[in-house]
mmCIF file of C-alpha atoms in Angstrom:
data_model
loop_
_atom_site.group_PDB
_atom_site.id
_atom_site.type_symbol
_atom_site.label_atom_id
_atom_site.label_comp_id
_atom_site.label_asym_id
_atom_site.label_seq_id
_atom_site.Cartn_x
_atom_site.Cartn_y
_atom_site.Cartn_z
ATOM 1 C CA MET Y 5 76.780 125.263 93.285
ATOM 2 C CA SER Y 6 76.964 124.462 89.347
ATOM 3 C CA THR Y 7 74.793 123.740 87.326
ATOM 4 C CA CYS Y 8 75.486 121.180 84.311
ATOM 5 C CA ALA Y 9 74.657 123.365 81.220
ATOM 6 C CA PHE Y 10 72.951 119.847 79.762
ATOM 7 C CA CYS Y 11 70.747 118.608 82.385
ATOM 8 C CA GLY Y 12 70.971 121.171 84.788
ATOM 9 C CA SER Y 13 71.371 119.504 87.634
ATOM 10 C CA GLN Y 14 73.277 121.397 89.942
ATOM 11 C CA HIS Y 15 76.314 119.703 92.022
ATOM 12 C CA ARG Y 16 78.733 120.955 94.696
ATOM 13 C CA LEU Y 17 81.769 122.657 92.806
ATOM 14 C CA GLY Y 18 84.334 120.403 92.158
ATOM 15 C CA ARG Y 19 81.724 117.751 90.870
ATOM 16 C CA HIS Y 20 81.233 118.735 86.658
ATOM 17 C CA PHE Y 21 83.815 118.761 84.298
ATOM 18 C CA LEU Y 22 84.589 121.928 82.029
ATOM 19 C CA ALA Y 23 83.366 121.535 78.321
ATOM 20 C CA HIS Y 24 85.109 123.249 75.676
ATOM 21 C CA ARG Y 25 84.110 123.883 71.556
ATOM 22 C CA ILE Y 26 85.501 126.568 69.499
ATOM 23 C CA SER Y 27 83.344 127.755 66.566
ATOM 24 C CA THR Y 28 84.563 130.823 64.666
ATOM 25 C CA LEU Y 29 86.843 133.139 66.597
ATOM 26 C CA ARG Y 30 85.057 132.086 69.731
ATOM 27 C CA LEU Y 31 85.490 129.565 72.846
ATOM 28 C CA ARG Y 32 82.849 127.757 74.667
ATOM 29 C CA THR Y 33 83.266 125.914 78.141
ATOM 30 C CA VAL Y 34 80.486 125.039 79.546
ATOM 31 C CA LYS Y 35 79.920 122.919 82.942
ATOM 32 C CA VAL Y 36 79.014 119.557 82.732
ATOM 33 C CA CYS Y 37 77.709 116.285 85.014
ATOM 34 C CA GLU Y 38 79.852 112.742 84.170
ATOM 35 C CA ARG Y 39 75.628 111.404 83.054
ATOM 36 C CA CYS Y 40 76.180 114.300 80.134
ATOM 37 C CA LEU Y 41 80.092 113.769 79.659
ATOM 38 C CA GLU Y 42 78.868 111.480 76.107
ATOM 39 C CA GLN Y 43 76.019 114.441 74.859
ATOM 40 C CA ALA Y 44 78.545 116.977 75.417
ATOM 41 C CA LYS Y 45 81.155 115.191 73.467
ATOM 42 C CA ASP Y 46 78.685 114.495 70.506
ATOM 43 C CA ALA Y 47 77.199 118.171 70.580
ATOM 44 C CA GLY Y 48 81.016 118.438 69.907
ATOM 45 C CA TYR Y 49 83.034 119.723 72.990
ATOM 46 C CA GLN Y 50 85.908 118.748 74.138
ATOM 47 C CA ILE Y 51 86.203 117.406 78.386
ATOM 48 C CA ALA Y 52 88.820 118.936 79.899
ATOM 49 C CA GLU Y 53 89.318 118.747 83.471
ATOM 50 C CA ARG Y 54 87.228 119.012 86.788
ATOM 51 C CA GLU Y 55 85.927 122.067 87.324
ATOM 52 C CA PRO Y 56 88.248 123.141 90.687
ATOM 53 C CA GLY Y 57 86.349 122.416 94.331
ATOM 54 C CA SER Y 58 85.678 125.159 96.670
ATOM 55 C CA SER Y 59 86.616 124.382 100.114
ATOM 56 C CA ALA Y 60 90.261 126.208 101.607
ATOM 57 C CA GLY Y 61 91.720 122.723 101.755
ATOM 58 C CA ASP Y 62 90.965 121.173 98.269
ATOM 59 C CA ALA Y 63 93.984 120.038 96.513
ATOM 60 C CA ALA Y 64 93.497 122.356 92.918
ATOM 61 C CA PHE Y 65 94.475 125.130 94.902
ATOM 62 C CA GLN Y 66 97.726 124.137 97.268
ATOM 63 C CA GLY Y 67 99.253 123.582 94.391
ATOM 64 C CA ALA Y 68 99.406 119.328 94.721
ATOM 65 C CA PRO Y 69 99.717 117.335 91.139
ATOM 66 C CA VAL Y 70 96.806 116.075 89.536
ATOM 67 C CA ALA Y 71 96.532 112.081 89.523
ATOM 68 C CA GLY Y 72 95.902 111.107 86.317
#
């Protein structure tokens, strides 16, 4: 399970997005659910990729190309 940094909702791994914000000499990365993407952007975060899933059969762990 992972938790959204903005609303606290918990979902299985692979459901949240990673968001990055650069401040003075520091990179902060948080997990954000789909409902909070705009709120994260408004807070200065750049939305990156979806977090990796947890199942062994997940394409992200098998080196499969990511659609997008």
